[in-house]
Tab-separated table of N, CA, C and O in Angstrom:
chain	number	residue	atom	x	y	z
A	1	MET	N	-11.797	16.825	-41.407
A	1	MET	CA	-10.902	17.843	-40.924
A	1	MET	C	-9.562	17.197	-40.585
A	1	MET	O	-9.498	16.254	-39.810
A	2	MET	N	-8.523	17.707	-41.120
A	2	MET	CA	-7.197	17.145	-40.924
A	2	MET	C	-6.397	18.037	-39.968
A	2	MET	O	-6.375	19.253	-40.121
A	3	VAL	N	-5.763	17.426	-38.980
A	3	VAL	CA	-4.976	18.169	-38.010
A	3	VAL	C	-3.508	18.019	-38.386
A	3	VAL	O	-3.025	16.911	-38.593
A	4	ARG	N	-2.825	19.121	-38.466
A	4	ARG	CA	-1.401	19.086	-38.798
A	4	ARG	C	-0.610	19.346	-37.517
A	4	ARG	O	-0.852	20.308	-36.812
A	5	LEU	N	0.318	18.482	-37.254
A	5	LEU	CA	1.180	18.644	-36.092
A	5	LEU	C	2.451	19.360	-36.510
A	5	LEU	O	3.072	19.009	-37.512
A	6	THR	N	2.829	20.318	-35.718
A	6	THR	CA	4.083	21.012	-35.991
A	6	THR	C	5.232	20.175	-35.426
A	6	THR	O	5.024	19.264	-34.618
A	7	GLU	N	6.415	20.498	-35.844
A	7	GLU	CA	7.589	19.781	-35.343
A	7	GLU	C	7.684	19.928	-33.818
A	7	GLU	O	7.986	18.972	-33.111
A	8	ARG	N	7.368	21.124	-33.318
A	8	ARG	CA	7.400	21.365	-31.872
A	8	ARG	C	6.379	20.488	-31.144
A	8	ARG	O	6.662	19.909	-30.095
A	9	SER	N	5.184	20.362	-31.701
A	9	SER	CA	4.140	19.525	-31.094
A	9	SER	C	4.569	18.069	-31.043
A	9	SER	O	4.314	17.368	-30.064
A	10	ILE	N	5.205	17.619	-32.085
A	10	ILE	CA	5.674	16.229	-32.127
A	10	ILE	C	6.719	15.992	-31.041
A	10	ILE	O	6.672	14.982	-30.327
A	11	TRP	N	7.660	16.923	-30.881
A	11	TRP	CA	8.680	16.781	-29.842
A	11	TRP	C	8.067	16.836	-28.444
A	11	TRP	O	8.472	16.077	-27.561
A	12	LEU	N	7.081	17.697	-28.218
A	12	LEU	CA	6.419	17.758	-26.915
A	12	LEU	C	5.671	16.462	-26.606
A	12	LEU	O	5.704	15.964	-25.480
A	13	LEU	N	5.011	15.918	-27.615
A	13	LEU	CA	4.313	14.652	-27.446
A	13	LEU	C	5.304	13.537	-27.125
A	13	LEU	O	5.076	12.719	-26.225
A	14	PHE	N	6.413	13.503	-27.835
A	14	PHE	CA	7.456	12.499	-27.601
A	14	PHE	C	8.009	12.631	-26.175
A	14	PHE	O	8.168	11.638	-25.466
A	15	ALA	N	8.289	13.861	-25.743
A	15	ALA	CA	8.825	14.085	-24.399
A	15	ALA	C	7.826	13.636	-23.324
A	15	ALA	O	8.207	13.020	-22.327
A	16	ALA	N	6.555	13.918	-23.530
A	16	ALA	CA	5.529	13.503	-22.567
A	16	ALA	C	5.436	11.978	-22.477
A	16	ALA	O	5.319	11.412	-21.381
A	17	MET	N	5.522	11.319	-23.613
A	17	MET	CA	5.464	9.846	-23.615
A	17	MET	C	6.692	9.262	-22.916
A	17	MET	O	6.583	8.290	-22.166
A	18	MET	N	7.856	9.831	-23.127
A	18	MET	CA	9.073	9.340	-22.479
A	18	MET	C	8.999	9.534	-20.958
A	18	MET	O	9.397	8.646	-20.203
A	19	MET	N	8.477	10.663	-20.514
A	19	MET	CA	8.329	10.899	-19.073
A	19	MET	C	7.380	9.876	-18.454
A	19	MET	O	7.638	9.352	-17.377
A	20	ALA	N	6.298	9.590	-19.142
A	20	ALA	CA	5.344	8.594	-18.639
A	20	ALA	C	6.011	7.229	-18.525
A	20	ALA	O	5.823	6.515	-17.535
A	21	LEU	N	6.794	6.858	-19.500
A	21	LEU	CA	7.494	5.569	-19.469
A	21	LEU	C	8.526	5.507	-18.353
A	21	LEU	O	8.707	4.473	-17.717
A	22	LEU	N	9.198	6.617	-18.094
A	22	LEU	CA	10.217	6.646	-17.051
A	22	LEU	C	9.621	6.644	-15.646
A	22	LEU	O	10.185	6.070	-14.727
A	23	LEU	N	8.475	7.278	-15.466
A	23	LEU	CA	7.865	7.382	-14.136
A	23	LEU	C	7.003	6.183	-13.770
A	23	LEU	O	6.803	5.901	-12.595
A	24	ALA	N	6.502	5.472	-14.740
A	24	ALA	CA	5.594	4.349	-14.468
A	24	ALA	C	6.211	3.267	-13.586
A	24	ALA	O	5.561	2.794	-12.658
A	25	PRO	N	7.464	2.831	-13.813
A	25	PRO	CA	8.014	1.774	-12.957
A	25	PRO	C	8.098	2.161	-11.489
A	25	PRO	O	7.871	1.331	-10.620
A	26	ALA	N	8.396	3.418	-11.190
A	26	ALA	CA	8.482	3.848	-9.787
A	26	ALA	C	7.122	3.732	-9.111
A	26	ALA	O	7.021	3.275	-7.979
A	27	ALA	N	6.075	4.137	-9.779
A	27	ALA	CA	4.729	4.039	-9.208
A	27	ALA	C	4.312	2.581	-9.062
A	27	ALA	O	3.746	2.180	-8.060
A	28	PHE	N	4.615	1.777	-10.052
A	28	PHE	CA	4.234	0.367	-10.028
A	28	PHE	C	4.990	-0.396	-8.948
A	28	PHE	O	4.437	-1.239	-8.261
A	29	ALA	N	6.269	-0.097	-8.777
A	29	ALA	CA	7.104	-0.839	-7.832
A	29	ALA	C	6.568	-0.746	-6.414
A	29	ALA	O	6.571	-1.715	-5.676
A	30	HIS	N	6.088	0.419	-6.005
A	30	HIS	CA	5.600	0.568	-4.640
A	30	HIS	C	4.313	-0.218	-4.419
A	30	HIS	O	4.093	-0.753	-3.349
A	31	HIS	N	3.463	-0.298	-5.420
A	31	HIS	CA	2.161	-0.899	-5.214
A	31	HIS	C	2.148	-2.405	-5.390
A	31	HIS	O	1.131	-3.036	-5.173
A	32	GLY	N	3.251	-2.997	-5.735
A	32	GLY	CA	3.368	-4.450	-5.738
A	32	GLY	C	3.914	-4.886	-4.390
A	32	GLY	O	3.778	-4.203	-3.383
A	33	TRP	N	4.575	-6.020	-4.363
A	33	TRP	CA	5.189	-6.526	-3.142
A	33	TRP	C	6.699	-6.373	-3.172
A	33	TRP	O	7.387	-6.710	-2.212
A	34	GLY	N	7.262	-5.885	-4.276
A	34	GLY	CA	8.707	-5.823	-4.459
A	34	GLY	C	9.444	-4.976	-3.435
A	34	GLY	O	10.614	-5.207	-3.171
A	35	TRP	N	8.790	-4.020	-2.828
A	35	TRP	CA	9.440	-3.135	-1.854
A	35	TRP	C	9.527	-3.747	-0.459
A	35	TRP	O	10.214	-3.234	0.425
A	36	ALA	N	8.832	-4.868	-0.239
A	36	ALA	CA	8.760	-5.486	1.088
A	36	ALA	C	9.653	-6.727	1.156
A	36	ALA	O	9.967	-7.348	0.143
A	37	THR	N	10.038	-7.087	2.378
A	37	THR	CA	10.845	-8.284	2.583
A	37	THR	C	9.999	-9.536	2.340
A	37	THR	O	8.769	-9.472	2.353
A	38	ASP	N	10.663	-10.664	2.167
A	38	ASP	CA	9.962	-11.939	2.006
A	38	ASP	C	9.564	-12.540	3.351
A	38	ASP	O	8.721	-13.420	3.410
A	39	GLU	N	10.184	-12.068	4.423
A	39	GLU	CA	9.935	-12.616	5.757
A	39	GLU	C	8.589	-12.165	6.306
A	39	GLU	O	8.210	-11.013	6.170
A	40	GLU	N	7.905	-13.095	6.960
A	40	GLU	CA	6.663	-12.753	7.655
A	40	GLU	C	7.002	-11.837	8.835
A	40	GLU	O	8.052	-11.982	9.466
A	41	PHE	N	6.112	-10.908	9.110
A	41	PHE	CA	6.345	-9.925	10.166
A	41	PHE	C	5.041	-9.692	10.905
A	41	PHE	O	3.974	-9.680	10.295
A	42	GLN	N	5.123	-9.539	12.215
A	42	GLN	CA	3.929	-9.287	13.031
A	42	GLN	C	4.151	-8.050	13.877
A	42	GLN	O	5.243	-7.831	14.395
A	43	LEU	N	3.090	-7.262	14.022
A	43	LEU	CA	3.171	-5.997	14.744
A	43	LEU	C	1.845	-5.764	15.455
A	43	LEU	O	0.782	-5.938	14.861
A	44	THR	N	1.891	-5.384	16.731
A	44	THR	CA	0.681	-5.059	17.482
A	44	THR	C	0.817	-3.638	18.017
A	44	THR	O	1.847	-3.286	18.586
A	45	GLY	N	-0.233	-2.847	17.822
A	45	GLY	CA	-0.188	-1.476	18.304
A	45	GLY	C	-1.552	-0.830	18.325
A	45	GLY	O	-2.558	-1.423	17.919
A	46	LYS	N	-1.564	0.418	18.784
A	46	LYS	CA	-2.799	1.194	18.891
A	46	LYS	C	-2.894	2.138	17.689
A	46	LYS	O	-1.937	2.822	17.344
A	47	ILE	N	-4.063	2.183	17.077
A	47	ILE	CA	-4.287	3.040	15.915
A	47	ILE	C	-4.306	4.505	16.351
A	47	ILE	O	-5.043	4.886	17.253
A	48	THR	N	-3.479	5.312	15.674
A	48	THR	CA	-3.425	6.749	15.963
A	48	THR	C	-3.972	7.576	14.803
A	48	THR	O	-4.168	8.781	14.946
A	49	GLY	N	-4.213	6.933	13.658
A	49	GLY	CA	-4.766	7.638	12.503
A	49	GLY	C	-5.028	6.686	11.364
A	49	GLY	O	-4.416	5.618	11.291
A	50	THR	N	-5.960	7.054	10.501
A	50	THR	CA	-6.257	6.243	9.324
A	50	THR	C	-6.464	7.139	8.113
A	50	THR	O	-6.895	8.286	8.238
A	51	LYS	N	-6.140	6.596	6.969
A	51	LYS	CA	-6.392	7.244	5.684
A	51	LYS	C	-6.807	6.112	4.743
A	51	LYS	O	-5.955	5.432	4.170
A	52	LEU	N	-8.098	5.877	4.669
A	52	LEU	CA	-8.602	4.756	3.882
A	52	LEU	C	-9.048	5.240	2.515
A	52	LEU	O	-9.578	6.331	2.379
A	53	GLY	N	-8.836	4.432	1.518
A	53	GLY	CA	-9.213	4.791	0.157
A	53	GLY	C	-8.251	4.188	-0.838
A	53	GLY	O	-7.504	3.269	-0.518
A	54	ASN	N	-8.275	4.722	-2.040
A	54	ASN	CA	-7.405	4.223	-3.104
A	54	ASN	C	-6.100	4.996	-3.126
A	54	ASN	O	-6.076	6.157	-2.737
A	55	PRO	N	-4.990	4.449	-3.533
A	55	PRO	CA	-4.849	3.111	-4.095
A	55	PRO	C	-4.857	2.020	-3.024
A	55	PRO	O	-5.036	0.856	-3.314
A	56	HIS	N	-4.655	2.389	-1.745
A	56	HIS	CA	-4.772	1.455	-0.623
A	56	HIS	C	-4.927	2.285	0.632
A	56	HIS	O	-4.590	3.468	0.655
A	57	GLY	N	-5.438	1.661	1.668
A	57	GLY	CA	-5.585	2.371	2.926
A	57	GLY	C	-4.293	2.354	3.723
A	57	GLY	O	-3.445	1.488	3.532
A	58	GLU	N	-4.172	3.334	4.607
A	58	GLU	CA	-3.027	3.386	5.512
A	58	GLU	C	-3.527	3.590	6.934
A	58	GLU	O	-4.416	4.399	7.177
A	59	VAL	N	-2.936	2.846	7.845
A	59	VAL	CA	-3.262	2.950	9.258
A	59	VAL	C	-1.972	3.292	9.993
A	59	VAL	O	-0.953	2.623	9.802
A	60	SER	N	-2.003	4.338	10.796
A	60	SER	CA	-0.850	4.700	11.623
A	60	SER	C	-1.001	3.999	12.964
A	60	SER	O	-2.068	4.050	13.583
A	61	LEU	N	0.078	3.348	13.395
A	61	LEU	CA	0.070	2.608	14.657
A	61	LEU	C	1.159	3.116	15.576
A	61	LEU	O	2.277	3.397	15.129
A	62	GLU	N	0.837	3.187	16.856
A	62	GLU	CA	1.859	3.436	17.865
A	62	GLU	C	2.208	2.097	18.490
A	62	GLU	O	1.338	1.394	19.013
A	63	VAL	N	3.475	1.742	18.372
A	63	VAL	CA	3.965	0.472	18.894
A	63	VAL	C	5.107	0.779	19.853
A	63	VAL	O	6.184	1.199	19.418
A	64	GLN	N	4.875	0.624	21.138
A	64	GLN	CA	5.877	0.884	22.173
A	64	GLN	C	6.558	2.237	21.965
A	64	GLN	O	7.780	2.349	21.967
A	65	GLY	N	5.747	3.277	21.746
A	65	GLY	CA	6.251	4.632	21.604
A	65	GLY	C	6.805	4.981	20.230
A	65	GLY	O	7.305	6.081	20.028
A	66	THR	N	6.718	4.079	19.288
A	66	THR	CA	7.222	4.303	17.933
A	66	THR	C	6.072	4.274	16.944
A	66	THR	O	5.162	3.468	17.074
A	67	GLN	N	6.110	5.162	15.961
A	67	GLN	CA	5.061	5.225	14.940
A	67	GLN	C	5.393	4.318	13.755
A	67	GLN	O	6.524	4.311	13.263
A	68	TRP	N	4.405	3.566	13.301
A	68	TRP	CA	4.499	2.702	12.127
A	68	TRP	C	3.351	3.048	11.183
A	68	TRP	O	2.300	3.511	11.619
A	69	VAL	N	3.544	2.781	9.906
A	69	VAL	CA	2.478	2.899	8.920
A	69	VAL	C	2.208	1.498	8.388
A	69	VAL	O	3.129	0.774	8.011
A	70	VAL	N	0.929	1.133	8.374
A	70	VAL	CA	0.503	-0.169	7.874
A	70	VAL	C	-0.366	0.052	6.645
A	70	VAL	O	-1.368	0.761	6.714
A	71	GLU	N	0.042	-0.544	5.536
A	71	GLU	CA	-0.800	-0.514	4.345
A	71	GLU	C	-1.814	-1.634	4.463
A	71	GLU	O	-1.455	-2.800	4.557
A	72	VAL	N	-3.080	-1.261	4.477
A	72	VAL	CA	-4.145	-2.258	4.398
A	72	VAL	C	-4.601	-2.292	2.942
A	72	VAL	O	-3.975	-1.689	2.083
A	73	GLY	N	-5.670	-2.972	2.650
A	73	GLY	CA	-6.084	-3.146	1.262
A	73	GLY	C	-6.798	-1.952	0.655
A	73	GLY	O	-7.108	-0.963	1.322
A	74	GLN	N	-7.062	-2.092	-0.630
A	74	GLN	CA	-7.929	-1.150	-1.325
A	74	GLN	C	-9.327	-1.296	-0.722
A	74	GLN	O	-9.624	-2.296	-0.087
A	75	PRO	N	-10.212	-0.310	-0.918
A	75	PRO	CA	-11.547	-0.412	-0.323
A	75	PRO	C	-12.263	-1.728	-0.638
A	75	PRO	O	-12.852	-2.348	0.255
A	76	TRP	N	-12.195	-2.188	-1.875
A	76	TRP	CA	-12.873	-3.443	-2.233
A	76	TRP	C	-12.254	-4.639	-1.514
A	76	TRP	O	-12.946	-5.567	-1.128
A	77	ARG	N	-10.936	-4.619	-1.323
A	77	ARG	CA	-10.257	-5.736	-0.654
A	77	ARG	C	-10.619	-5.760	0.835
A	77	ARG	O	-10.865	-6.815	1.411
A	78	ASN	N	-10.654	-4.581	1.467
A	78	ASN	CA	-11.050	-4.510	2.875
A	78	ASN	C	-12.487	-5.000	3.043
A	78	ASN	O	-12.782	-5.763	3.963
A	79	ASP	N	-13.384	-4.556	2.147
A	79	ASP	CA	-14.790	-4.991	2.204
A	79	ASP	C	-14.895	-6.504	2.068
A	79	ASP	O	-15.628	-7.148	2.814
A	80	ARG	N	-14.169	-7.058	1.110
A	80	ARG	CA	-14.210	-8.505	0.879
A	80	ARG	C	-13.745	-9.278	2.108
A	80	ARG	O	-14.273	-10.347	2.421
A	81	ALA	N	-12.769	-8.729	2.829
A	81	ALA	CA	-12.252	-9.396	4.030
A	81	ALA	C	-13.156	-9.175	5.246
A	81	ALA	O	-12.960	-9.805	6.284
A	82	GLY	N	-14.136	-8.254	5.128
A	82	GLY	CA	-15.013	-7.952	6.258
A	82	GLY	C	-14.444	-6.888	7.179
A	82	GLY	O	-14.910	-6.707	8.297
A	83	LEU	N	-13.421	-6.153	6.710
A	83	LEU	CA	-12.748	-5.135	7.501
A	83	LEU	C	-13.345	-3.770	7.181
A	83	LEU	O	-13.229	-3.272	6.071
A	84	SER	N	-13.991	-3.164	8.171
A	84	SER	CA	-14.666	-1.874	7.945
A	84	SER	C	-13.850	-0.717	8.514
A	84	SER	O	-12.953	-0.910	9.341
A	85	ALA	N	-14.194	0.493	8.102
A	85	ALA	CA	-13.530	1.696	8.604
A	85	ALA	C	-13.727	1.832	10.115
A	85	ALA	O	-12.827	2.276	10.831
A	86	THR	N	-14.883	1.433	10.619
A	86	THR	CA	-15.161	1.501	12.056
A	86	THR	C	-14.195	0.614	12.844
A	86	THR	O	-13.746	0.982	13.925
A	87	MET	N	-13.875	-0.543	12.278
A	87	MET	CA	-12.947	-1.456	12.947
A	87	MET	C	-11.535	-0.883	13.016
A	87	MET	O	-10.746	-1.270	13.875
A	88	LEU	N	-11.225	0.023	12.087
A	88	LEU	CA	-9.889	0.623	12.020
A	88	LEU	C	-9.892	2.035	12.603
A	88	LEU	O	-9.139	2.897	12.167
A	89	SER	N	-10.721	2.258	13.607
A	89	SER	CA	-10.839	3.600	14.180
A	89	SER	C	-9.728	3.874	15.193
A	89	SER	O	-9.151	2.956	15.790
A	90	VAL	N	-9.456	5.156	15.378
A	90	VAL	CA	-8.421	5.607	16.307
A	90	VAL	C	-8.698	5.066	17.702
A	90	VAL	O	-9.840	5.085	18.178
A	91	GLY	N	-7.647	4.574	18.341
A	91	GLY	CA	-7.749	4.044	19.695
A	91	GLY	C	-7.836	2.529	19.774
A	91	GLY	O	-7.577	1.957	20.834
A	92	ARG	N	-8.203	1.882	18.675
A	92	ARG	CA	-8.304	0.414	18.661
A	92	ARG	C	-6.912	-0.202	18.635
A	92	ARG	O	-5.991	0.338	18.028
A	93	THR	N	-6.780	-1.347	19.260
A	93	THR	CA	-5.533	-2.113	19.205
A	93	THR	C	-5.699	-3.213	18.169
A	93	THR	O	-6.704	-3.932	18.183
A	94	ILE	N	-4.729	-3.317	17.270
A	94	ILE	CA	-4.774	-4.339	16.229
A	94	ILE	C	-3.422	-5.045	16.140
A	94	ILE	O	-2.392	-4.507	16.535
A	95	THR	N	-3.470	-6.249	15.618
A	95	THR	CA	-2.259	-7.000	15.293
A	95	THR	C	-2.242	-7.173	13.788
A	95	THR	O	-3.254	-7.535	13.190
A	96	VAL	N	-1.096	-6.909	13.202
A	96	VAL	CA	-0.935	-6.978	11.752
A	96	VAL	C	0.062	-8.076	11.423
A	96	VAL	O	1.135	-8.150	12.028
A	97	HIS	N	-0.310	-8.933	10.479
A	97	HIS	CA	0.598	-9.949	9.938
A	97	HIS	C	0.856	-9.561	8.493
A	97	HIS	O	-0.093	-9.301	7.748
A	98	GLY	N	2.113	-9.510	8.108
A	98	GLY	CA	2.430	-9.130	6.735
A	98	GLY	C	3.913	-9.090	6.494
A	98	GLY	O	4.660	-9.917	7.020
A	99	HIS	N	4.339	-8.079	5.734
A	99	HIS	CA	5.747	-7.951	5.357
A	99	HIS	C	6.179	-6.502	5.525
A	99	HIS	O	5.507	-5.594	5.044
A	100	ARG	N	7.324	-6.310	6.173
A	100	ARG	CA	7.823	-4.958	6.407
A	100	ARG	C	8.655	-4.479	5.240
A	100	ARG	O	9.098	-5.268	4.407
A	101	SER	N	8.871	-3.194	5.193
A	101	SER	CA	9.671	-2.582	4.139
A	101	SER	C	11.094	-3.122	4.169
A	101	SER	O	11.685	-3.320	5.229
A	102	ALA	N	11.656	-3.341	2.995
A	102	ALA	CA	13.040	-3.786	2.874
A	102	ALA	C	14.012	-2.615	3.060
A	102	ALA	O	15.209	-2.818	3.235
A	103	LYS	N	13.488	-1.391	3.054
A	103	LYS	CA	14.328	-0.204	3.204
A	103	LYS	C	14.721	-0.055	4.675
A	103	LYS	O	13.853	0.051	5.549
A	104	GLN	N	16.006	-0.055	4.944
A	104	GLN	CA	16.535	0.013	6.305
A	104	GLN	C	15.943	1.204	7.067
A	104	GLN	O	15.985	2.332	6.594
A	105	GLY	N	15.374	0.930	8.237
A	105	GLY	CA	14.857	1.981	9.102
A	105	GLY	C	13.445	2.457	8.782
A	105	GLY	O	12.872	3.215	9.550
A	106	GLU	N	12.886	2.038	7.660
A	106	GLU	CA	11.535	2.477	7.313
A	106	GLU	C	10.516	1.647	8.086
A	106	GLU	O	10.535	0.421	8.029
A	107	ARG	N	9.628	2.306	8.794
A	107	ARG	CA	8.612	1.629	9.611
A	107	ARG	C	7.313	1.540	8.825
A	107	ARG	O	6.338	2.235	9.113
A	108	LEU	N	7.318	0.673	7.829
A	108	LEU	CA	6.195	0.490	6.924
A	108	LEU	C	5.945	-1.000	6.751
A	108	LEU	O	6.881	-1.769	6.529
A	109	VAL	N	4.689	-1.411	6.872
A	109	VAL	CA	4.310	-2.820	6.762
A	109	VAL	C	3.147	-2.944	5.795
A	109	VAL	O	2.200	-2.155	5.847
A	110	LYS	N	3.217	-3.926	4.925
A	110	LYS	CA	2.078	-4.249	4.067
A	110	LYS	C	1.338	-5.409	4.736
A	110	LYS	O	1.895	-6.489	4.906
A	111	ALA	N	0.098	-5.158	5.109
A	111	ALA	CA	-0.683	-6.156	5.838
A	111	ALA	C	-1.250	-7.212	4.903
A	111	ALA	O	-1.805	-6.890	3.858
A	112	GLU	N	-1.085	-8.464	5.291
A	112	GLU	CA	-1.781	-9.559	4.627
A	112	GLU	C	-3.030	-9.926	5.426
A	112	GLU	O	-4.040	-10.307	4.867
A	113	ARG	N	-2.891	-9.799	6.754
A	113	ARG	CA	-3.984	-10.170	7.645
A	113	ARG	C	-3.969	-9.228	8.831
A	113	ARG	O	-2.916	-8.837	9.318
A	114	VAL	N	-5.163	-8.840	9.289
A	114	VAL	CA	-5.312	-7.959	10.444
A	114	VAL	C	-6.164	-8.689	11.479
A	114	VAL	O	-7.191	-9.295	11.133
A	115	VAL	N	-5.743	-8.641	12.742
A	115	VAL	CA	-6.495	-9.275	13.825
A	115	VAL	C	-6.993	-8.178	14.759
A	115	VAL	O	-6.212	-7.369	15.258
A	116	ILE	N	-8.315	-8.177	14.972
A	116	ILE	CA	-8.954	-7.205	15.862
A	116	ILE	C	-9.864	-7.966	16.814
A	116	ILE	O	-10.722	-8.734	16.368
A	117	ASP	N	-9.667	-7.758	18.115
A	117	ASP	CA	-10.467	-8.444	19.144
A	117	ASP	C	-10.484	-9.958	18.920
A	117	ASP	O	-11.528	-10.605	19.056
A	118	GLY	N	-9.358	-10.525	18.535
A	118	GLY	CA	-9.249	-11.965	18.350
A	118	GLY	C	-9.787	-12.491	17.034
A	118	GLY	O	-9.678	-13.681	16.749
A	119	LYS	N	-10.380	-11.635	16.214
A	119	LYS	CA	-10.918	-12.075	14.926
A	119	LYS	C	-9.967	-11.667	13.801
A	119	LYS	O	-9.494	-10.538	13.744
A	120	SER	N	-9.725	-12.611	12.900
A	120	SER	CA	-8.780	-12.412	11.812
A	120	SER	C	-9.485	-11.973	10.527
A	120	SER	O	-10.509	-12.546	10.155
A	121	TYR	N	-8.928	-10.945	9.869
A	121	TYR	CA	-9.450	-10.427	8.601
A	121	TYR	C	-8.351	-10.593	7.557
A	121	TYR	O	-7.351	-9.867	7.581
A	122	ASN	N	-8.541	-11.563	6.684
A	122	ASN	CA	-7.512	-11.926	5.715
A	122	ASN	C	-7.678	-11.113	4.429
A	122	ASN	O	-8.593	-11.351	3.646
A	123	LEU	N	-6.781	-10.152	4.221
A	123	LEU	CA	-6.851	-9.286	3.050
A	123	LEU	C	-6.386	-9.998	1.776
A	123	LEU	O	-6.835	-9.656	0.688
A	124	TYR	N	-5.477	-10.938	1.928
A	124	TYR	CA	-4.921	-11.656	0.778
A	124	TYR	C	-5.065	-13.164	1.023
A	124	TYR	O	-4.095	-13.829	1.374
A	125	PRO	N	-6.262	-13.711	0.837
A	125	PRO	CA	-6.479	-15.122	1.138
A	125	PRO	C	-5.648	-16.062	0.262
A	125	PRO	O	-5.412	-17.216	0.639
A	126	ASP	N	-5.167	-15.579	-0.875
A	126	ASP	CA	-4.357	-16.418	-1.748
A	126	ASP	C	-2.890	-16.458	-1.325
A	126	ASP	O	-2.109	-17.237	-1.860
A	127	ARG	N	-2.486	-15.643	-0.361
A	127	ARG	CA	-1.108	-15.621	0.121
A	127	ARG	C	-1.032	-16.318	1.476
A	127	ARG	O	-1.943	-16.216	2.286
A	128	LYS	N	0.068	-17.011	1.727
A	128	LYS	CA	0.270	-17.670	3.013
A	128	LYS	C	0.732	-16.637	4.024
A	128	LYS	O	1.734	-15.968	3.829
A	129	SER	N	-0.018	-16.478	5.095
A	129	SER	CA	0.397	-15.539	6.152
A	129	SER	C	0.082	-16.094	7.530
A	129	SER	O	-0.688	-16.977	7.685
């Protein structure tokens, strides 16, 4: 069975492929490290909310009356580090070591290591933190 594409179908397919190519870098850029500063950053606060899952988990922290968002690892990365959802429950105090957003005024940190009750959970053991 042979499928014939009309000229309109070809243009729609081309447009869809171009949109995918144009949008892919924006999605990729956020999930790498390119959006964060090179400087090490530390933050301690109380967890006010969590959203764990893919593509990465997020923990909301209250730090001296200010809200921050901390990106923790993907579920497999958190598991590998020994960091469970129970440990990231609302009300717990944690210290985060990582890199903050390079965007001026954005309160976003990508965690390399999380410290809870004096115990360190290294999400990126191959990175110096």
